[in-house]
XYZ file of C-alpha atoms in Angstrom:
554
model
C 0.000 0.000 0.000
C 2.817 2.393 0.806
C 4.273 1.822 -2.648
C 0.955 2.843 -4.182
C 0.840 6.056 -2.113
C 4.463 6.702 -3.061
C 3.511 6.427 -6.739
C 0.619 8.868 -6.238
C 2.951 11.400 -4.646
C 5.510 10.838 -7.383
C 2.912 11.705 -10.010
C 1.836 14.754 -7.975
C 5.455 15.928 -7.913
C 5.711 15.474 -11.689
C 2.593 17.581 -12.242
C 3.816 20.250 -9.842
C 7.050 20.503 -11.805
C 5.284 20.527 -15.183
C 2.994 23.335 -14.022
C 5.910 25.333 -12.642
C 4.627 25.095 -9.064
C 7.861 23.471 -7.910
C 11.366 23.476 -9.391
C 12.501 20.008 -8.223
C 16.069 19.977 -9.589
C 16.363 16.482 -8.089
C 13.371 14.252 -7.352
C 13.315 13.637 -3.582
C 13.003 10.353 -1.728
C 9.386 9.839 -0.695
C 8.920 8.378 2.786
C 5.453 7.208 3.795
C 4.441 6.632 7.402
C 1.285 5.581 9.192
C -0.023 8.175 11.656
C -0.166 6.883 15.230
C -3.638 8.387 15.635
C -6.398 7.492 13.185
C -7.737 11.052 13.183
C -4.692 12.028 11.082
C -5.669 9.631 8.296
C -4.284 6.411 6.857
C -0.946 7.628 5.506
C 1.319 10.571 6.187
C 4.457 12.100 4.664
C 6.856 14.867 5.665
C 7.890 15.306 2.030
C 7.036 19.024 1.998
C 9.388 19.745 4.879
C 12.217 17.969 3.091
C 11.672 20.171 0.023
C 11.479 23.496 1.839
C 15.158 24.415 1.553
C 15.663 23.560 -2.123
C 12.326 25.116 -3.151
C 12.789 28.196 -0.950
C 9.173 27.895 0.188
C 7.415 27.246 3.449
C 6.691 23.527 4.022
C 3.012 24.343 4.544
C 2.810 26.031 1.111
C 4.534 23.090 -0.581
C 2.137 20.696 1.138
C -0.820 22.724 -0.159
C 0.544 22.531 -3.714
C 0.954 18.763 -3.507
C -2.456 18.396 -1.873
C -4.110 20.062 -4.847
C -2.365 17.834 -7.369
C -3.200 14.700 -5.362
C -6.903 15.453 -4.999
C -7.330 16.346 -8.641
C -6.345 12.905 -9.936
C -6.597 10.133 -7.352
C -10.063 8.585 -7.204
C -9.145 6.298 -4.254
C -8.264 9.209 -1.951
C -11.060 10.341 0.344
C -9.240 13.435 1.605
C -5.850 15.116 1.839
C -5.135 17.384 4.792
C -2.193 19.599 5.564
C -1.421 19.432 9.282
C 1.158 21.033 11.532
C 4.156 22.643 9.846
C 3.540 20.784 6.586
C 2.577 17.145 7.054
C 0.467 15.689 4.261
C -2.116 13.303 5.710
C -4.108 11.084 3.356
C -7.341 9.262 4.114
C -8.347 6.571 1.657
C -11.802 5.477 0.506
C -13.159 2.130 1.735
C -12.864 0.793 -1.824
C -9.084 1.260 -1.633
C -8.845 -1.300 1.171
C -11.561 -3.685 -0.054
C -9.909 -3.905 -3.474
C -6.650 -4.967 -1.850
C -8.398 -7.440 0.431
C -9.325 -9.414 -2.678
C -5.612 -9.898 -3.374
C -5.116 -11.535 0.039
C -7.567 -14.298 -0.845
C -6.064 -14.692 -4.313
C -2.524 -15.074 -2.985
C -3.573 -17.453 -0.190
C -0.460 -19.270 1.145
C 1.776 -16.845 -0.771
C 0.282 -13.807 0.936
C 3.009 -11.867 2.702
C 5.620 -12.801 0.097
C 7.491 -10.102 -1.770
C 10.631 -9.468 -3.791
C 12.090 -6.972 -1.331
C 15.296 -9.014 -1.024
C 15.678 -9.153 -4.839
C 17.215 -12.618 -4.684
C 20.217 -11.495 -2.639
C 22.279 -14.571 -1.696
C 22.327 -14.999 2.081
C 24.106 -17.622 4.159
C 22.538 -17.975 7.575
C 24.579 -19.904 10.125
C 23.009 -20.725 13.468
C 23.056 -23.118 16.417
C 26.541 -24.541 15.548
C 26.723 -25.933 19.082
C 29.915 -27.830 19.831
C 29.151 -31.530 19.215
C 30.184 -32.479 22.734
C 26.738 -32.835 24.318
C 22.964 -32.394 23.891
C 21.387 -29.077 22.967
C 20.348 -26.959 25.944
C 17.592 -24.324 26.058
C 19.972 -21.559 24.988
C 20.765 -23.490 21.836
C 17.011 -23.968 21.418
C 16.391 -20.239 21.337
C 19.125 -19.808 18.746
C 17.620 -22.646 16.704
C 14.140 -21.106 16.760
C 15.404 -17.609 15.920
C 17.678 -18.832 13.137
C 15.075 -21.099 11.583
C 12.428 -18.385 11.645
C 14.860 -15.839 10.239
C 15.534 -18.165 7.321
C 11.792 -18.517 6.666
C 11.336 -14.770 7.010
C 14.125 -13.871 4.584
C 12.823 -16.421 2.106
C 9.320 -14.917 2.346
C 10.785 -11.458 1.725
C 12.515 -12.520 -1.484
C 16.056 -13.339 -0.373
C 17.899 -16.411 -1.649
C 18.665 -18.067 1.685
C 20.864 -21.039 2.564
C 21.132 -22.308 6.143
C 24.188 -23.914 7.655
C 25.374 -25.615 10.841
C 29.127 -25.361 11.466
C 30.471 -28.501 13.155
C 33.475 -27.797 15.390
C 34.960 -31.277 14.976
C 38.652 -30.343 15.334
C 40.769 -29.571 18.372
C 41.161 -30.387 22.057
C 37.418 -30.555 22.728
C 37.153 -33.554 20.407
C 40.035 -35.285 22.160
C 38.388 -34.568 25.516
C 35.141 -36.041 24.194
C 36.999 -39.192 23.116
C 38.857 -39.507 26.437
C 35.638 -38.960 28.391
C 33.953 -41.800 26.513
C 37.012 -44.053 26.851
C 37.111 -43.435 30.590
C 33.422 -44.323 30.998
C 33.988 -47.444 28.873
C 36.707 -48.563 31.288
C 34.441 -47.846 34.286
C 31.816 -50.221 32.888
C 34.367 -53.017 33.191
C 35.667 -52.054 36.617
C 38.800 -50.445 35.235
C 40.123 -46.919 35.215
C 41.434 -44.633 37.922
C 38.625 -42.129 38.447
C 36.864 -39.734 36.136
C 38.687 -36.377 35.740
C 36.677 -33.253 36.580
C 37.585 -31.574 33.277
C 35.987 -34.397 31.262
C 32.396 -34.163 29.992
C 30.243 -35.149 32.946
C 26.800 -35.806 31.459
C 24.902 -39.085 31.521
C 24.984 -39.086 27.730
C 28.703 -39.988 27.861
C 27.876 -43.094 29.910
C 25.177 -43.996 27.366
C 27.628 -43.705 24.464
C 30.140 -45.844 26.372
C 27.456 -48.477 27.026
C 26.613 -48.568 23.309
C 30.272 -49.160 22.481
C 30.499 -51.929 25.075
C 27.341 -53.614 23.735
C 28.764 -53.622 20.204
C 32.443 -54.312 20.918
C 32.556 -55.905 24.363
C 36.028 -55.779 25.930
C 37.772 -55.419 22.580
C 39.538 -52.231 23.696
C 40.158 -53.179 27.322
C 43.841 -54.045 27.083
C 44.781 -51.249 24.688
C 46.477 -47.953 25.462
C 44.442 -44.749 25.279
C 46.351 -43.367 22.308
C 45.620 -46.535 20.339
C 41.854 -46.186 20.768
C 41.401 -42.434 21.095
C 40.612 -41.889 17.409
C 37.886 -44.543 17.468
C 36.270 -43.270 20.693
C 36.470 -39.665 19.493
C 34.773 -40.390 16.167
C 32.165 -42.706 17.688
C 31.225 -40.147 20.355
C 31.166 -37.314 17.806
C 28.880 -39.310 15.531
C 26.562 -40.195 18.436
C 26.286 -36.662 19.778
C 25.785 -35.199 16.307
C 23.051 -37.732 15.538
C 21.227 -36.714 18.731
C 21.579 -33.010 17.877
C 20.169 -33.628 14.394
C 17.284 -35.642 15.834
C 16.424 -32.963 18.409
C 16.511 -30.236 15.767
C 14.357 -32.256 13.373
C 11.743 -32.761 16.106
C 11.893 -28.998 16.659
C 11.182 -28.378 12.972
C 14.697 -27.133 12.221
C 16.536 -28.409 9.148
C 19.760 -27.187 7.552
C 20.701 -26.985 3.901
C 24.243 -27.916 4.831
C 26.276 -29.252 7.761
C 29.784 -27.845 7.309
C 32.651 -29.681 9.002
C 35.574 -27.692 10.402
C 37.723 -30.685 9.478
C 37.010 -29.899 5.810
C 38.885 -26.602 6.211
C 42.023 -28.534 7.112
C 41.540 -31.385 4.658
C 41.294 -28.870 1.806
C 44.125 -26.656 3.149
C 41.746 -23.682 3.396
C 43.168 -22.570 6.759
C 46.749 -22.541 5.451
C 45.575 -20.676 2.352
C 43.834 -17.958 4.379
C 46.863 -17.428 6.656
C 49.219 -17.307 3.648
C 47.051 -14.688 1.966
C 47.015 -12.557 5.106
C 50.790 -12.859 5.381
C 51.281 -11.791 1.761
C 49.120 -8.736 2.405
C 51.197 -7.833 5.499
C 48.300 -8.369 7.910
C 50.133 -10.924 10.087
C 53.457 -10.951 11.909
C 55.526 -13.359 14.000
C 56.191 -12.688 17.656
C 57.540 -14.947 20.413
C 57.082 -18.040 18.253
C 53.417 -17.323 17.479
C 51.653 -15.859 14.433
C 49.524 -12.765 15.088
C 46.849 -10.886 13.115
C 47.210 -7.082 13.121
C 43.569 -6.750 14.129
C 44.248 -3.627 16.217
C 44.769 -1.788 12.913
C 41.185 -2.645 11.989
C 39.152 -1.461 14.995
C 39.756 -4.488 17.231
C 41.031 -3.676 20.712
C 44.232 -5.673 20.277
C 46.089 -8.036 17.951
C 45.002 -11.691 18.001
C 46.939 -14.948 17.897
C 46.270 -17.122 14.841
C 48.882 -19.847 15.441
C 50.158 -20.613 18.946
C 53.797 -21.171 19.918
C 53.045 -24.905 19.885
C 52.089 -24.657 16.204
C 48.433 -25.312 16.980
C 45.891 -23.133 15.187
C 43.465 -21.139 17.299
C 39.688 -21.369 16.795
C 39.921 -17.824 15.456
C 42.261 -19.002 12.724
C 39.770 -21.655 11.610
C 36.921 -19.164 11.766
C 38.727 -16.768 9.436
C 39.125 -19.530 6.865
C 35.495 -20.569 7.332
C 34.115 -17.080 6.785
C 36.402 -16.525 3.810
C 34.998 -19.752 2.394
C 31.433 -18.496 2.903
C 32.092 -15.397 0.831
C 34.087 -17.311 -1.757
C 31.001 -19.498 -2.259
C 29.257 -16.421 -3.647
C 27.170 -15.293 -0.682
C 26.548 -11.555 -0.606
C 25.410 -11.431 3.007
C 26.586 -13.782 5.731
C 24.618 -13.768 8.959
C 25.821 -15.562 12.099
C 23.707 -16.179 15.180
C 25.917 -16.425 18.262
C 25.267 -16.706 21.961
C 25.455 -13.427 23.870
C 28.662 -14.591 25.588
C 30.429 -14.301 22.205
C 29.932 -10.523 21.937
C 33.664 -9.866 22.316
C 34.325 -12.068 19.290
C 32.402 -9.808 16.902
C 35.000 -7.022 16.397
C 37.859 -9.469 15.865
C 35.901 -11.425 13.236
C 34.892 -8.193 11.541
C 38.504 -7.008 11.521
C 39.665 -10.312 10.022
C 37.232 -10.019 7.129
C 38.305 -6.429 6.554
C 41.908 -7.630 6.438
C 40.837 -10.137 3.781
C 39.510 -7.212 1.743
C 35.780 -7.723 2.270
C 33.287 -4.922 2.919
C 32.206 -4.943 6.557
C 28.547 -4.807 5.448
C 28.800 -8.335 4.073
C 28.989 -9.722 7.629
C 26.326 -9.480 10.320
C 26.270 -11.074 13.762
C 23.057 -11.450 15.744
C 23.602 -12.101 19.436
C 20.971 -14.329 21.049
C 20.570 -13.624 24.742
C 20.240 -16.143 27.543
C 17.097 -17.971 28.611
C 15.897 -18.461 32.195
C 13.357 -21.186 32.841
C 10.568 -20.463 35.289
C 7.706 -22.462 36.635
C 4.807 -20.309 37.753
C 7.138 -17.387 38.382
C 9.712 -19.413 40.308
C 13.109 -19.827 38.689
C 14.019 -23.363 37.637
C 17.582 -24.438 38.332
C 19.543 -25.129 35.162
C 22.091 -27.299 36.963
C 22.391 -30.925 35.912
C 22.793 -31.872 39.555
C 19.346 -30.491 40.426
C 17.552 -32.953 38.160
C 15.671 -30.076 36.514
C 15.501 -29.283 32.793
C 18.713 -28.550 30.972
C 18.073 -29.823 27.460
C 15.922 -28.515 24.641
C 14.380 -31.987 24.316
C 13.145 -31.825 27.941
C 11.363 -28.514 27.402
C 9.765 -29.700 24.151
C 8.569 -32.865 25.884
C 6.758 -30.843 28.555
C 5.255 -27.916 26.628
C 5.338 -29.049 22.976
C 7.081 -27.745 19.859
C 4.620 -24.914 19.117
C 4.762 -23.325 22.560
C 8.535 -23.752 22.814
C 9.139 -22.111 19.460
C 6.676 -19.281 20.059
C 8.053 -18.427 23.508
C 11.600 -18.338 22.111
C 10.416 -16.015 19.337
C 8.058 -13.639 21.100
C 10.769 -11.334 22.479
C 13.630 -9.571 20.753
C 16.482 -12.067 20.511
C 18.958 -9.540 21.940
C 17.049 -9.341 25.249
C 17.048 -11.831 28.104
C 14.096 -14.231 28.007
C 12.148 -15.596 30.965
C 10.437 -18.787 29.781
C 7.545 -19.727 32.070
C 6.837 -23.435 31.569
C 3.448 -23.291 33.298
C 2.291 -20.341 31.205
C 3.404 -22.106 28.032
C 1.055 -25.015 28.850
C -1.910 -22.894 29.936
C -5.001 -22.835 27.719
C -5.971 -19.250 28.373
C -5.671 -15.799 26.740
C -2.608 -15.116 28.919
C -0.701 -17.696 26.871
C 0.120 -15.871 23.613
C 0.537 -18.951 21.426
C -2.777 -20.390 22.627
C -4.412 -16.979 22.123
C -3.324 -16.884 18.457
C -3.926 -20.554 17.644
C -7.353 -20.395 19.260
C -8.270 -17.469 16.999
C -7.398 -19.567 13.953
C -9.372 -22.543 15.277
C -12.345 -20.300 16.058
C -12.354 -18.931 12.494
C -12.289 -22.506 11.161
C -15.270 -23.242 13.424
C -17.122 -20.295 11.876
C -16.700 -21.885 8.460
C -18.075 -25.187 9.734
C -21.098 -23.306 11.088
C -21.547 -21.486 7.780
C -21.422 -24.783 5.937
C -24.168 -26.161 8.183
C -26.300 -23.133 7.213
C -25.587 -23.626 3.515
C -23.510 -20.455 3.283
C -20.330 -20.979 1.307
C -17.177 -18.947 0.874
C -17.399 -17.010 -2.387
C -14.328 -16.444 -4.536
C -12.987 -13.072 -5.625
C -15.035 -13.024 -8.838
C -18.340 -13.521 -7.009
C -17.955 -11.634 -3.752
C -19.514 -8.255 -3.001
C -17.646 -6.630 -0.112
C -19.758 -3.464 0.022
C -21.738 -4.741 3.064
C -18.534 -4.339 5.108
C -19.081 -0.924 6.643
C -18.394 -1.596 10.321
C -15.524 0.507 11.718
C -14.098 -2.541 13.522
C -14.081 -4.440 10.239
C -11.946 -1.777 8.603
C -9.567 -1.724 11.560
C -9.116 -5.458 11.016
C -8.804 -5.111 7.233
C -6.130 -2.451 7.556
C -4.153 -4.673 9.937
C -4.428 -7.621 7.560
C -3.141 -5.475 4.695
C 0.077 -4.440 6.441
C 1.252 -8.060 6.817
C 3.590 -7.973 3.801
C 5.109 -4.741 5.038
C 5.664 -6.301 8.482
C 7.407 -9.269 6.858
C 9.657 -7.024 4.769
C 10.586 -4.795 7.712
C 11.232 -7.782 9.985
C 13.530 -9.308 7.358
C 15.352 -6.038 6.706
C 16.020 -5.443 10.412
C 16.496 -9.151 11.263
C 13.892 -8.793 14.022
C 11.829 -11.968 14.151
C 9.756 -10.932 17.186
C 7.868 -8.366 15.099
C 5.727 -11.164 13.619
C 4.674 -12.394 17.077
C 3.757 -8.852 18.129
C 1.803 -8.354 14.912
C -0.149 -11.606 15.285
C -1.065 -10.885 18.905
C -2.367 -7.461 17.923
C -4.248 -8.847 14.914
C -6.034 -11.624 16.796
C -6.814 -9.233 19.634
C -8.749 -7.164 17.101
C -10.531 -10.312 15.905
C -11.517 -11.525 19.377
C -12.982 -8.102 20.219
C -14.853 -7.973 16.904
C -16.186 -11.517 17.239
C -17.485 -10.918 20.756
C -20.271 -8.612 19.486
C -20.639 -9.294 15.748
C -22.310 -12.299 14.148
C -20.460 -13.614 11.131
C -23.191 -15.979 9.927
C -26.675 -14.456 10.032
C -29.943 -14.270 8.100
C -28.449 -11.428 6.077
C -26.740 -13.549 3.441
C -25.019 -10.667 1.642
C -23.422 -9.568 4.915
C -22.588 -13.174 5.820
C -20.815 -13.730 2.509
C -18.790 -10.525 2.955
C -17.864 -11.305 6.558
C -16.918 -14.889 5.693
C -14.614 -13.538 3.013
C -13.033 -11.231 5.578
C -12.647 -14.145 8.010
C -10.918 -16.165 5.317
C -8.422 -13.369 4.672
C -7.823 -13.174 8.411
C -7.345 -16.949 8.585
C -4.844 -16.819 5.706
C -2.868 -14.062 7.418
C -2.734 -15.815 10.798
C -1.776 -19.116 9.207
C 0.976 -17.528 7.104
C 2.341 -15.620 10.084
C 2.453 -18.761 12.218
C 4.057 -20.653 9.330
C 6.927 -18.146 9.241
C 7.384 -18.827 12.962
C 7.331 -22.586 12.369
C 4.201 -22.868 14.520
C 1.131 -24.861 13.492
C -2.311 -23.362 12.841
C -4.788 -25.936 14.230
C -8.345 -26.060 12.893
C -9.760 -27.441 16.148
C -8.713 -26.898 19.752
């Protein structure tokens, strides 16, 4: 709708220039807003104030000129008012909105889609939890945010690929192998205690039991170094399989699982370091190799290769992100836990050193989650026996509620997740509130069918019986859905969809409480059913972007 208003103003500017009312040496950018108060109309622009200096006229006078040209040619405008110092406020005729409501029904599941992203190639990396244990609730929030962001960008016309980066190189993998080996020995009454710096979870014991069931005491008399590779790879495979299973149950799937080991197998790490050295971005000091990151807005230089000759994680990450861009992605987006905030400037500086524009790289920090039960904080300690894994939370409250609660607040703010609220079937539970609205609309259609009143298509329907003010409030909210999707994608703010849906269904519940959809007035019933269908489409499409189901019965 804003694009249409922008076109109207563009034509008004052209006429003003042709008539000599305005000089317009350069056509200005036209920004359209929605007034916060309905009394100021449906759309507003401060265009006149932006032109005042170049036109050497008062903003109010410019607004009056544009108002005249708008009203003389636009048959869908009800009125144009000049308010304040020079705001142009436009009110549209009911036909303007009803005409566009027809498009909602025509687009159906595609409603909300646009080409705002113009096919820009985006690589979205998220979760990427170290494959050393099950996913916890923090990983779950990152999974929900990343998955929804991928859906959102796709809906807004971006060419999105999703990726999980597997950190399968380094000391953590050796520790995983030794932890499993130690538990394997325990099962057979061997070993000399379990070190405190090994992975402590019950899942390690389970992996060790699986190995014992398949191989018996085959490894019992061998030295650790002889068996470490086997135990490391077996444990890695087991943990990764569980992560993939948990994510699949959560509705999260990746286009690619990228192994860190591949960077070394294909010499990509060595290649990246060599390139940086050739460009004079690295130096040797005290037996280590350093990146001159302090020259590129990082607080200090960073070690790439330790004195021992071992590469740092940062060194691998540079090669990985170089590889992302070399694969042709124009925008690479990483979702990291909030505790990685200090890592952002060093990664940005590394990419700048590699010659890439800093705008190609974006990091979203996902804040921590606190579990609560009826307002009381739930301990996240494994020793307490309370929830620690994503799978545990899903088992108690379900996929829909878990996803929605992770997505209903800005990802860069701390989230309190109330398990009891997530299970409650009441308006206080936002996911229930929205899903119930969809189910109630579906119930309306079953009632209409019982009365022999069917949903008419766009070629048959007459929407003129829709004259109720509350109906137009709802219609206007339905019609901004595509704009909400585009803005959410542009700003990478997934919570905007949840806010929008809560507001939209709130309008519906209030409307439904004192308006009959199916009545003896068939013309009105047909029109209201059509409106309900457009509302149902919008709710369903919004929930789909969130990865949440839209039940027809509850």
